[in-house]
XYZ file of C-alpha atoms in Angstrom:
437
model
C 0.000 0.000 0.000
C 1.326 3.308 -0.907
C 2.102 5.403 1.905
C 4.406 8.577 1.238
C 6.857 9.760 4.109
C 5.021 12.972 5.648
C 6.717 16.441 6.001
C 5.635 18.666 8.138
C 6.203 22.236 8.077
C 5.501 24.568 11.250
C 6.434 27.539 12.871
C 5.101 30.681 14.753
C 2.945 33.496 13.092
C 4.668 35.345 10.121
C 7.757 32.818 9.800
C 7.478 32.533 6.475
C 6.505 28.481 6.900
C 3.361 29.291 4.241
C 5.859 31.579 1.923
C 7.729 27.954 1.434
C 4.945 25.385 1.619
C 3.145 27.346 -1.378
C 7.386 27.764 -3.383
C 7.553 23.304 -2.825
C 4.160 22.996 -4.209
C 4.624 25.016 -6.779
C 8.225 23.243 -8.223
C 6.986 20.234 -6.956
C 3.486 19.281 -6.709
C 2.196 15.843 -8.239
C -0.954 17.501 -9.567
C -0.551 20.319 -11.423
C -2.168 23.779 -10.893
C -2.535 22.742 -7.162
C -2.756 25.915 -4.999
C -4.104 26.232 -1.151
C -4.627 29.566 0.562
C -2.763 30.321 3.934
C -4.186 27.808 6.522
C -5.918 30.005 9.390
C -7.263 27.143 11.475
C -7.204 23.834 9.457
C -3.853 22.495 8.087
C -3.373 22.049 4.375
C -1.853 18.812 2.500
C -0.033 18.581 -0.686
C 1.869 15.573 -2.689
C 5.127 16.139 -3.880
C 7.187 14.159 -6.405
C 11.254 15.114 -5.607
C 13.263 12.716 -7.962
C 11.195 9.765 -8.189
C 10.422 9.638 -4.234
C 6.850 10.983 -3.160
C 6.173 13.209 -0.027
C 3.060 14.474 1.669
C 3.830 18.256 2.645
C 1.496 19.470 4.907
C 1.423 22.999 6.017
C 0.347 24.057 9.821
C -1.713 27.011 11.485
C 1.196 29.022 14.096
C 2.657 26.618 16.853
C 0.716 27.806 19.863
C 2.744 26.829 23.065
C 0.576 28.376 25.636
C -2.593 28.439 24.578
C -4.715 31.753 25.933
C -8.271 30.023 24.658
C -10.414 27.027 23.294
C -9.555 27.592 19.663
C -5.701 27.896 20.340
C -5.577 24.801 22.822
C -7.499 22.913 20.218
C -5.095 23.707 17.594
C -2.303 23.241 19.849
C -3.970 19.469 20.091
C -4.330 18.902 16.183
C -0.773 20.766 15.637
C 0.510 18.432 17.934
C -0.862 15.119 16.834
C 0.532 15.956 12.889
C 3.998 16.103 14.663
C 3.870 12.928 16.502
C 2.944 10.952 13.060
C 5.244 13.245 11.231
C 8.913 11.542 8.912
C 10.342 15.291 8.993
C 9.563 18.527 11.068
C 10.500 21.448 8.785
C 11.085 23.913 11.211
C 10.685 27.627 10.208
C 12.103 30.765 12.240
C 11.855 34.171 11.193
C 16.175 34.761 11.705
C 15.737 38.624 11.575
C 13.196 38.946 14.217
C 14.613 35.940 16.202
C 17.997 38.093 16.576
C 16.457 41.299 17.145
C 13.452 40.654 19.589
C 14.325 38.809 23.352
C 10.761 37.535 23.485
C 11.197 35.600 20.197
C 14.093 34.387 20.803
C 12.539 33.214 24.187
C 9.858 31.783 21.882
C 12.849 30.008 19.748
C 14.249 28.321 22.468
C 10.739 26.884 23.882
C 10.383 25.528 20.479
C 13.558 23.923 20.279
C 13.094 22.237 23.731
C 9.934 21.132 22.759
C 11.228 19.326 19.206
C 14.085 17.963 20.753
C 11.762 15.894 22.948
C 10.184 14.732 19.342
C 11.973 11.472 17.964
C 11.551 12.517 14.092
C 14.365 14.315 12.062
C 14.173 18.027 12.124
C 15.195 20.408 9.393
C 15.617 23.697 10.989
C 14.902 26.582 8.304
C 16.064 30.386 9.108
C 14.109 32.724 7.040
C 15.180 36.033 6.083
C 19.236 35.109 6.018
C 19.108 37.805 3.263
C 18.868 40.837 6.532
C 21.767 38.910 8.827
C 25.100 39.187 8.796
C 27.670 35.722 9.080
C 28.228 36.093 12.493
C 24.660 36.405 13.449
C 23.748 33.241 11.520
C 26.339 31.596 13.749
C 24.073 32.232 16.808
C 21.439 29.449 15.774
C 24.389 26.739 16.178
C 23.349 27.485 20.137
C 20.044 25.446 19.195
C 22.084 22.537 18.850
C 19.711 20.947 15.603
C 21.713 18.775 13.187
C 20.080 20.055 10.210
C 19.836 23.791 8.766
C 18.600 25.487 6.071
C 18.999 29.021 5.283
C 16.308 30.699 3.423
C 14.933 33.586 2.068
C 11.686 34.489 1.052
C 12.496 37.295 -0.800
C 15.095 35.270 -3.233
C 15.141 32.674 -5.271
C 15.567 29.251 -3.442
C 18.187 26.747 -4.068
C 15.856 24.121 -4.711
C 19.347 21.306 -5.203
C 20.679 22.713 -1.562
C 17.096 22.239 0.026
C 16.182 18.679 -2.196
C 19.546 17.578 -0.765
C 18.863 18.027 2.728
C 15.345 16.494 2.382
C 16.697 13.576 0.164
C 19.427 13.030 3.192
C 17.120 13.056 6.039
C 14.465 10.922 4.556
C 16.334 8.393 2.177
C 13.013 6.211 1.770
C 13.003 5.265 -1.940
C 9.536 4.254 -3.062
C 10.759 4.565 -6.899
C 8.772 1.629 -7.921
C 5.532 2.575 -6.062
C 3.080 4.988 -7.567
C 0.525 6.891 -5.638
C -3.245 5.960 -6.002
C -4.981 8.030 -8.034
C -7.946 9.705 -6.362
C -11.018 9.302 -8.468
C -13.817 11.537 -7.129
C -17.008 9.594 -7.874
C -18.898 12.418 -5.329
C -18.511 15.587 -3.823
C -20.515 16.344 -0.745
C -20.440 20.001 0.814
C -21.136 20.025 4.770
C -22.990 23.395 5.714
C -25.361 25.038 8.041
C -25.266 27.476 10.983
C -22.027 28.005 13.305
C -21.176 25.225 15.876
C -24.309 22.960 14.857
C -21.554 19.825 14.687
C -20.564 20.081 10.725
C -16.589 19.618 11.859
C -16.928 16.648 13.903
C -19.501 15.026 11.567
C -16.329 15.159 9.397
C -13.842 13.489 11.885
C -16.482 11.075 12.443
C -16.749 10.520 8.672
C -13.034 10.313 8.282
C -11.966 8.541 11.506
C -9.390 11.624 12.371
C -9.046 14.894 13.976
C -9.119 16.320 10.377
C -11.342 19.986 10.797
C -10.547 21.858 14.407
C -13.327 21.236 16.641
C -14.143 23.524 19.492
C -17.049 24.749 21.904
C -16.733 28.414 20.521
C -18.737 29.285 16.905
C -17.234 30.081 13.620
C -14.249 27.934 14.893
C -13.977 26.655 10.953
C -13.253 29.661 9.113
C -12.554 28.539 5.569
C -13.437 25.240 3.572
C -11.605 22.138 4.732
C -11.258 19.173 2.198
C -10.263 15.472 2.750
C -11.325 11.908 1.488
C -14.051 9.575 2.301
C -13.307 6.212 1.339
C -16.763 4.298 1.532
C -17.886 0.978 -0.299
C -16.547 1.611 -3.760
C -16.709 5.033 -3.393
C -13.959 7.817 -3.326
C -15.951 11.041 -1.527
C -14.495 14.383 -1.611
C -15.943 15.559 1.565
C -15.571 19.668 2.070
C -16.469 21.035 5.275
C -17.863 24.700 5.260
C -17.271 27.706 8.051
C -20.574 28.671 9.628
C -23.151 30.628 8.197
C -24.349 33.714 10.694
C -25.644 35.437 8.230
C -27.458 35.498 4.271
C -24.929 38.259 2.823
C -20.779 38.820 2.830
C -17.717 36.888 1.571
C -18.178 33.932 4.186
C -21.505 33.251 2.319
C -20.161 33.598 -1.291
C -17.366 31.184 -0.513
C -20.111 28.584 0.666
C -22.280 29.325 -2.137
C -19.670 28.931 -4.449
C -18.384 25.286 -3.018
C -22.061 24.338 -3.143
C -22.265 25.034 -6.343
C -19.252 22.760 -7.229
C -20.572 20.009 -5.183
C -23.079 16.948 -6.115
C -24.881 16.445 -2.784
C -24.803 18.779 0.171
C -25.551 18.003 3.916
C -27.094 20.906 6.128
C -26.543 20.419 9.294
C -29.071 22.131 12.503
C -28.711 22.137 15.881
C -31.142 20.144 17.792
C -30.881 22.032 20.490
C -31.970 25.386 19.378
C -35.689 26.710 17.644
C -35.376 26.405 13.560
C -35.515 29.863 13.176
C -36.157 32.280 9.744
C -32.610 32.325 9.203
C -31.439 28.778 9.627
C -34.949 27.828 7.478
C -32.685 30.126 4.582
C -29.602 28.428 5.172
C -31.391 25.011 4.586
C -32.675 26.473 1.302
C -29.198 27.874 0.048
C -28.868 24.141 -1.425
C -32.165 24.436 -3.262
C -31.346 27.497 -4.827
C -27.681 25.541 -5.975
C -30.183 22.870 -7.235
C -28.503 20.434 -5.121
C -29.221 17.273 -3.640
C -29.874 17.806 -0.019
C -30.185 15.624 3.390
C -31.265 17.400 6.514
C -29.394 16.569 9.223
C -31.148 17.381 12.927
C -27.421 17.299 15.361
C -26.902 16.881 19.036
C -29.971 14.920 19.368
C -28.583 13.247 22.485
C -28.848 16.644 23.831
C -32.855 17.570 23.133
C -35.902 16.199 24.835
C -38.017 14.172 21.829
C -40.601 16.968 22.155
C -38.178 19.522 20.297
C -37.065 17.353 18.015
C -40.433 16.484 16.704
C -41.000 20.381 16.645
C -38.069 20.412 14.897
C -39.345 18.338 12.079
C -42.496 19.610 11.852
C -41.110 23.009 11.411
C -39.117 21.876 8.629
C -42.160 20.623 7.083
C -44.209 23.359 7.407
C -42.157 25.939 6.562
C -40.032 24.566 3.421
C -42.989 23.426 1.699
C -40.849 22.730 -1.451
C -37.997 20.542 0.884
C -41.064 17.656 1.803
C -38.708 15.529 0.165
C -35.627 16.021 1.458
C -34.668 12.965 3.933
C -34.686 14.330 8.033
C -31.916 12.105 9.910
C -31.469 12.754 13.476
C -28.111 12.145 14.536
C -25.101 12.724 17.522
C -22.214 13.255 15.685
C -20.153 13.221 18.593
C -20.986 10.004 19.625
C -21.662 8.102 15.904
C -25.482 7.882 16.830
C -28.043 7.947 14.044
C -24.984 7.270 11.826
C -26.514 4.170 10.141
C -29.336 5.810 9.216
C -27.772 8.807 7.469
C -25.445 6.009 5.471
C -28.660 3.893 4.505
C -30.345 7.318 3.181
C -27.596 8.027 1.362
C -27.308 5.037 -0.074
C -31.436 5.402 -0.963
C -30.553 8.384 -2.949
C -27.362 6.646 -4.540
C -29.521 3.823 -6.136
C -32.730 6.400 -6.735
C -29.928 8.225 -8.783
C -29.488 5.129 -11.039
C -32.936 4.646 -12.317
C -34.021 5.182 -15.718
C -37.400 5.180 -17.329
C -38.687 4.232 -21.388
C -40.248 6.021 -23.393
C -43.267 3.674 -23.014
C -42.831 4.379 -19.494
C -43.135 8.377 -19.385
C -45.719 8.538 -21.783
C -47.945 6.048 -19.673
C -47.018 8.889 -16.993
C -47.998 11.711 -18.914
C -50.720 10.589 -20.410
C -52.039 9.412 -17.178
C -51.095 13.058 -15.292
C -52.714 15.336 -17.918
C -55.766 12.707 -17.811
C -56.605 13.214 -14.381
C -55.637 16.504 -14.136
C -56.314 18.606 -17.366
C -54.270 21.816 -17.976
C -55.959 24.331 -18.524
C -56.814 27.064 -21.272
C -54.609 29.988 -21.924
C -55.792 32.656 -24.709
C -57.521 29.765 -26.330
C -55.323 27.075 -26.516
C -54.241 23.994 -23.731
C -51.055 22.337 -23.474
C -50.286 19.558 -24.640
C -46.976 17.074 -23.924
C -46.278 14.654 -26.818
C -43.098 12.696 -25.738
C -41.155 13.232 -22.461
C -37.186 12.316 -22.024
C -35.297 11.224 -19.324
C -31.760 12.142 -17.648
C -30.710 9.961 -14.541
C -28.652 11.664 -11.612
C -28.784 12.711 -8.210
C -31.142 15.342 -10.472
C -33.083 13.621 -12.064
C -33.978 15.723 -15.507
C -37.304 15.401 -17.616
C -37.475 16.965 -20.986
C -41.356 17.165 -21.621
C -42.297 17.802 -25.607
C -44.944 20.647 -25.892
C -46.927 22.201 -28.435
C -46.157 26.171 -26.109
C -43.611 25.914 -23.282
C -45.448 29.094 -22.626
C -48.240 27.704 -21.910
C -46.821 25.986 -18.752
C -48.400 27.504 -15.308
C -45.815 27.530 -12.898
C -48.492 25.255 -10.340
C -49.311 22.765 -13.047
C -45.615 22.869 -13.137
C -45.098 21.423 -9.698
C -48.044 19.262 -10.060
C -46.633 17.312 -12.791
C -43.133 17.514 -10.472
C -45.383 16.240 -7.688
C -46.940 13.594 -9.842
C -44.033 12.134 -11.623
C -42.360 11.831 -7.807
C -45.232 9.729 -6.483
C -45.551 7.403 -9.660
C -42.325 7.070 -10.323
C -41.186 6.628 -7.226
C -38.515 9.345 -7.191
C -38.554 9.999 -3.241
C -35.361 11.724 -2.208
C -33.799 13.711 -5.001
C -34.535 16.790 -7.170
C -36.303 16.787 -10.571
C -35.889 19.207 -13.006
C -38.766 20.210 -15.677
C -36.948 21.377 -19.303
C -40.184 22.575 -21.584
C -39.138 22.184 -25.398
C -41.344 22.991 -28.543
C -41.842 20.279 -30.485
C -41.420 20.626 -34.213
């Protein structure tokens, strides 16, 4: 089984560890084009092909020693567990600012005490060499690390220098062994209102501490991606910051990944009333024409009174969500888990079926017979042949005589009939009116 060594590089705030992870991937990522964004909260991953020999570069939030709060001592945690299961520790230090400042050079030598006590090879990178002089440069012998790499951010790299130290701390050749390649049969987009459970529905999903998870909202603050291997399946699972509010760049971002995605999960809090708000975050997937499951968190935590409320709520006021599947589930604890997998795997096989031509015109026929259209300036509609498209949308092409004549409610009846007779009970259809000629 393929299994590259992992590097991992980390650092304090403004060290210049992100300047480097984003020059390796650049020279030396295994997909092409691959780009990640500064990693506020979550870390970020990356293969790398150097010579032949594959690595997994992962880049970390700042090293927070003494955590002040929830978030920090939680990142401290997830920080901390990459480094345990890390091959190298690429360790970056801001030189200049090391040398000039007393409390980071306090910081510097906390650090080092606390790597030395890690068994893994370290690579100890100075940033900013460019603003030292020799003699300064000598003062980080002091730290007593094996390994050092001077670097500037500002300057080209010597990517043979730096490919040389790697290559010579981790001499694992995996020459003959080829990564996997990920096929992406789904995409799923995790999303709802801030600390409703989406991030630790994820680590549950993934069986690791993959997106932070803390008591304190908006914890997540940009999209986290990993991979869901389940049944024949390759999932690109994408959790989602929380929503507060309907408008600003938080909401664009989600909308955007929603849009990319083939099935989305919105996840409430079972705990708290379905308010206006969260009832138009549940619809943001609609209006992405998405499939949807609603997932009802926490419900170890809520009496079955509110849950039922819950539902009902849901029912009664997204008229147009009836239906969308309502799982109830603890994410903390894996309860209700089963469920949510057997509905998914409802919609998976609802996605496959197809339907003859025979078939939908029995169905139309039958729909217009019991329910005529009716007239418009004279004239009635009329459907003369009807297409299929399977999917986790399911799209019907319905041959008219006028598309124009097609009321928006005789619209959703025939949505509303074809879902009941043809058994379509979890996912989306789509109405395309042609003229036939």
């Amino acid at each position: 089984m393929f299994r590259a060594p992992k590097i991992i590089i980390c650092g304090w705030q403004d060290s210049g560890k992100t300047t480097l992870y984003r020059k390796l991937v650049k020279e030396f990522s295994y997909q092409k084009g691959y780009s990640r964004t500064s990693p506020l909260v979550n870390y970020t991953e990356c293969l790398l092909k150097i010579k032949n020999n594959y690595y997994s570069l992962f880049d970390t939030p700042a090293l927070m020693l003494s955590p002040k709060n929830k978030i920090e001592r939680a990142l401290q945690i997830q920080n901390q567990e990459l480094i345990q299961k890390a091959d190298l520790i690429c360790w970056v230090i801001d030189a200049n600012q090391a040398i000039s400042q007393d409390i980071s050079w306090s910081l510097v030598q906390q650090l080092n005490k606390y790597f030395h006590s890690i068994l893994a090879p370290k690579l100890l990178i100075l940033n900013k060499v460019d603003l030292l002089a020799e003699h300064q440069l000598a003062f980080f012998a002091r730290l007593g690390q094996k390994n050092i790499y001077n670097f500037s951010a500002r300057q080209e790299i010597d990517w043979g220098e730096l490919v040389k130290k790697i290559t010579s701390i981790l001499p694992i050749k995996n020459d003959n062994e080829k990564p996997n390649e990920i096929i992406t049969k789904l995409k799923i987009t995790i999303f709802g209102p801030p600390n409703s459970g989406k991030s630790t529905l994820m680590n549950y999903l993934l069986k690791k501490n993959r997106s932070l998870v803390s008591p304190v909202a908006g914890t997540t603050q940009e999209p986290v991606k990993d991979y869901w291997k389940w049944r024949n399946y390759q999932l690109e699972v994408v959790d989602t910051a929380g929503i507060n509010k309907l408008a600003g760049r938080e909401t664009k971002i989600i909308q955007n990944v929603l849009w990319k995605c083939d099935l989305a999960w919105v996840i409430i809090d079972a705990t708290l009333p379905l308010t206006k708000q969260v009832a138009q975050i549940i619809h943001l997937a609609e209006q992405q024409h998405k499939p949807l499951i609603i997932i009802i968190n926490k419900c170890d935590l809520a009496p079955d009174s509110q849950k039922q409320e819950i539902r009902l709520q849901i029912k009664t006021k997204l008229k147009s969500l009836r239906f969308v599947p309502i799982i109830g589930i603890s994410a903390l604890h894996g309860q209700g888990f089963n469920s949510l997998l057997k509905t998914f795997t409802w919609m998976l096989e609802e996605s496959k079926k197809t339907f003859t031509k025979r078939q939908l015109f029995e169905v139309t026929t039958s729909l217009i017979k019991q329910n005529p259209p009716a007239f418009y300036q004279g004239k009635q509609l009329k459907i003369y042949f009807a297409k299929h498209q399977p999917g986790l949308i399911h799209y019907f092409i319905l041959f008219v005589n006028h598309p124009r004549l097609v009321h928006f409610s005789y619209q959703r009846y025939i949505t509303n009939y074809l879902r009941k007779h043809l058994e379509l009970n979890h996912l989306p259809l789509e109405l395309v009116f042609k003229k036939s000629v």
